[in-house]
Coordinates of C-alpha atoms in Angstrom, one line a residue:
X1 CA -15.0 15.8 -35.0
X2 CA -13.4 19.2 -35.6
X3 CA -13.0 19.1 -39.3
X4 CA -13.4 22.1 -41.6
X5 CA -16.3 21.6 -44.0
X6 CA -15.2 23.5 -47.1
X7 CA -12.3 24.8 -49.1
X8 CA -13.1 27.9 -51.0
X9 CA -11.2 29.8 -53.7
X10 CA -9.6 32.8 -52.1
X11 CA -10.4 36.0 -54.0
X12 CA -7.0 37.4 -53.2
X13 CA -4.7 34.9 -54.9
X14 CA -6.8 32.1 -56.4
X15 CA -5.4 29.5 -54.0
X16 CA -7.5 27.2 -51.8
X17 CA -8.2 28.3 -48.3
X18 CA -10.3 26.9 -45.5
X19 CA -13.5 28.7 -44.6
X20 CA -12.9 29.7 -41.0
X21 CA -16.7 30.0 -40.2
X22 CA -16.9 26.2 -40.2
X23 CA -14.3 25.7 -37.5
X24 CA -15.1 25.0 -33.8
X25 CA -14.9 28.4 -31.9
X26 CA -12.0 27.3 -29.7
X27 CA -10.0 26.0 -32.7
X28 CA -10.9 29.2 -34.6
X29 CA -9.6 31.3 -31.7
X30 CA -6.4 29.2 -31.5
X31 CA -5.9 29.3 -35.3
X32 CA -6.4 33.0 -35.5
X33 CA -3.0 33.2 -33.7
X34 CA -1.3 31.0 -36.4
X35 CA -1.5 31.7 -40.1
X36 CA -1.3 28.3 -41.9
X37 CA -0.2 28.2 -45.5
X38 CA -2.3 26.4 -48.0
X39 CA 0.1 23.5 -48.2
X40 CA 0.0 23.2 -44.4
X41 CA -3.8 23.0 -44.5
X42 CA -3.7 20.4 -47.2
X43 CA -1.1 18.4 -45.2
X44 CA -3.4 18.6 -42.2
X45 CA -6.4 17.4 -44.2
X46 CA -4.3 14.5 -45.6
X47 CA -3.2 13.5 -42.1
X48 CA -6.8 13.6 -40.9
X49 CA -7.9 11.5 -43.9
X50 CA -5.3 8.9 -43.1
X51 CA -6.3 8.8 -39.5
X52 CA -10.0 8.3 -40.3
X53 CA -9.3 5.5 -42.8
X54 CA -7.0 3.8 -40.2
X55 CA -9.8 4.2 -37.6
X56 CA -12.3 2.4 -40.0
X57 CA -9.9 -0.4 -40.5
X58 CA -9.2 -0.7 -36.7
X59 CA -12.9 -0.9 -36.0
X60 CA -13.3 -3.7 -38.6
X61 CA -10.4 -5.6 -37.1
X62 CA -12.0 -5.2 -33.6
X63 CA -15.3 -6.6 -35.0
X64 CA -13.5 -9.6 -36.4
X65 CA -11.6 -10.2 -33.1
X66 CA -14.8 -10.0 -31.1
X67 CA -16.4 -12.5 -33.4
X68 CA -13.5 -14.9 -33.2
X69 CA -13.4 -14.6 -29.4
X70 CA -17.1 -15.2 -29.1
X71 CA -17.2 -18.2 -31.3
X72 CA -14.1 -19.7 -29.5
X73 CA -15.9 -19.1 -26.1
X74 CA -19.0 -20.8 -27.4
X75 CA -17.1 -23.8 -28.8
X76 CA -15.3 -24.2 -25.5
X77 CA -18.6 -24.0 -23.6
X78 CA -20.1 -26.6 -26.0
X79 CA -17.1 -28.9 -25.4
X80 CA -17.5 -28.5 -21.7
X81 CA -21.2 -29.4 -21.9
X82 CA -20.4 -32.5 -23.9
X83 CA -17.6 -33.5 -21.5
X84 CA -19.9 -33.1 -18.5
X85 CA -22.6 -35.2 -20.3
X86 CA -20.3 -38.2 -20.3
X87 CA -20.2 -38.3 -16.5
X88 CA -21.6 -41.5 -14.9
X89 CA -23.0 -39.6 -12.0
X90 CA -25.4 -36.7 -12.4
X91 CA -24.3 -33.2 -11.8
X92 CA -25.2 -32.1 -8.3
X93 CA -27.6 -29.1 -8.2
X94 CA -28.2 -29.5 -11.9
X95 CA -30.7 -26.7 -12.2
X96 CA -28.4 -24.2 -10.4
X97 CA -25.5 -25.3 -12.6
X98 CA -27.6 -25.0 -15.8
X99 CA -28.7 -21.5 -14.8
X100 CA -25.2 -20.4 -13.9
X101 CA -23.8 -21.8 -17.1
X102 CA -26.6 -20.1 -19.1
X103 CA -25.7 -16.7 -17.5
X104 CA -22.0 -17.3 -18.0
X105 CA -22.6 -17.9 -21.7
X106 CA -25.3 -15.3 -22.3
X107 CA -23.7 -12.2 -20.8
X108 CA -20.3 -12.3 -22.7
X109 CA -22.2 -13.2 -25.9
X110 CA -24.6 -10.3 -25.5
X111 CA -21.8 -7.9 -24.8
X112 CA -19.8 -9.1 -27.8
X113 CA -22.9 -8.7 -30.1
X114 CA -23.4 -5.2 -28.6
X115 CA -19.8 -4.3 -29.3
X116 CA -19.8 -5.7 -32.8
X117 CA -22.9 -3.6 -33.8
X118 CA -21.7 -0.5 -32.0
X119 CA -18.3 -0.7 -33.8
X120 CA -20.0 -1.0 -37.1
X121 CA -22.3 2.0 -36.4
X122 CA -19.3 4.1 -35.2
X123 CA -17.4 3.4 -38.4
X124 CA -20.2 5.3 -40.3
X125 CA -19.2 8.6 -38.6
X126 CA -15.6 7.9 -39.7
X127 CA -16.7 7.3 -43.2
X128 CA -18.7 10.6 -43.2
X129 CA -15.5 12.4 -42.0
X130 CA -13.6 10.8 -44.9
X131 CA -16.2 12.0 -47.3
X132 CA -16.0 15.6 -46.0
X133 CA -12.2 15.6 -46.3
X134 CA -12.4 14.1 -49.8
X135 CA -14.8 16.9 -50.7
X136 CA -12.5 19.5 -49.2
X137 CA -9.6 18.1 -51.3
X138 CA -11.8 18.2 -54.4
X139 CA -11.0 14.5 -55.2
X140 CA -14.1 14.0 -57.2
X141 CA -13.9 17.2 -59.4
X142 CA -12.8 16.8 -63.0
X143 CA -9.9 18.9 -64.1
X144 CA -9.0 20.0 -60.6
X145 CA -5.9 17.7 -60.5
X146 CA -5.5 17.5 -64.3
X147 CA -7.7 16.1 -67.0
X148 CA -9.6 13.7 -64.7
X149 CA -10.4 13.5 -61.0
X150 CA -8.5 11.0 -58.9
X151 CA -11.7 9.2 -58.1
X152 CA -14.8 8.5 -60.3
X153 CA -17.7 10.9 -59.6
X154 CA -19.9 7.9 -58.8
X155 CA -17.9 7.2 -55.7
X156 CA -18.7 10.6 -54.1
X157 CA -20.8 10.1 -51.0
X158 CA -20.7 6.3 -51.3
X159 CA -18.4 5.4 -48.4
X160 CA -20.9 6.2 -45.6
X161 CA -23.8 4.7 -47.5
X162 CA -21.7 1.5 -48.0
X163 CA -20.8 1.4 -44.3
X164 CA -24.5 1.6 -43.5
X165 CA -25.3 -1.2 -45.8
X166 CA -22.6 -3.6 -44.5
X167 CA -24.1 -7.0 -43.7
X168 CA -21.1 -8.7 -42.1
X169 CA -21.8 -7.3 -38.6
X170 CA -25.3 -8.5 -38.9
X171 CA -24.2 -12.0 -40.0
X172 CA -21.5 -12.1 -37.3
X173 CA -24.0 -11.1 -34.6
X174 CA -26.6 -13.6 -35.9
X175 CA -24.1 -16.4 -36.0
X176 CA -22.9 -15.7 -32.5
X177 CA -26.5 -15.5 -31.2
X178 CA -27.5 -18.8 -32.9
X179 CA -24.4 -20.6 -31.6
X180 CA -25.2 -19.3 -28.1
X181 CA -28.8 -20.6 -28.4
X182 CA -27.5 -24.0 -29.5
X183 CA -25.0 -24.2 -26.6
X184 CA -27.7 -23.2 -24.1
X185 CA -30.2 -25.6 -25.6
X186 CA -27.6 -28.4 -25.5
X187 CA -26.7 -27.5 -21.9
X188 CA -30.4 -27.8 -20.8
X189 CA -31.0 -30.9 -22.8
X190 CA -27.9 -33.0 -21.9
X191 CA -27.1 -32.0 -18.3

């Protein structure tokens, strides 16, 4: 992510300015052609902040959709196994059908668990970017925006740590994996 890391007090006029040494070289070269005002820089940071927060929310929504899709697939597979178990004649090539059904259940479940965990891990980098932007905007500093900071000091640096400690992706993955094992075990036991 190409986000400046610090705002420093300018010695010339006392206003905030972005330290150009922290910019990506290509951005630095392009920005040297344009002189942004302090209000433009703050506007850019606020837009970046909104974008990172939206990205965290989008990743959480995707995790939830993957979980719902996986559980729906597993419930449908379980219903199919139960429906096939009611047949009066045995399923031809039973071992082949069981192996094929096991693969058809296992691969999508494995991919959804992989996606759920990767989305969760990726949201940590978004949270770190949010923390850097919040720091650049001095959101945790007392008396910068008045008598108190907009956020309590205890919140500083807590977003990324909180994203790392999230247990819902672990629970979702464990639930999908256990449901898959139940469906596969039922498949091999009943058919």
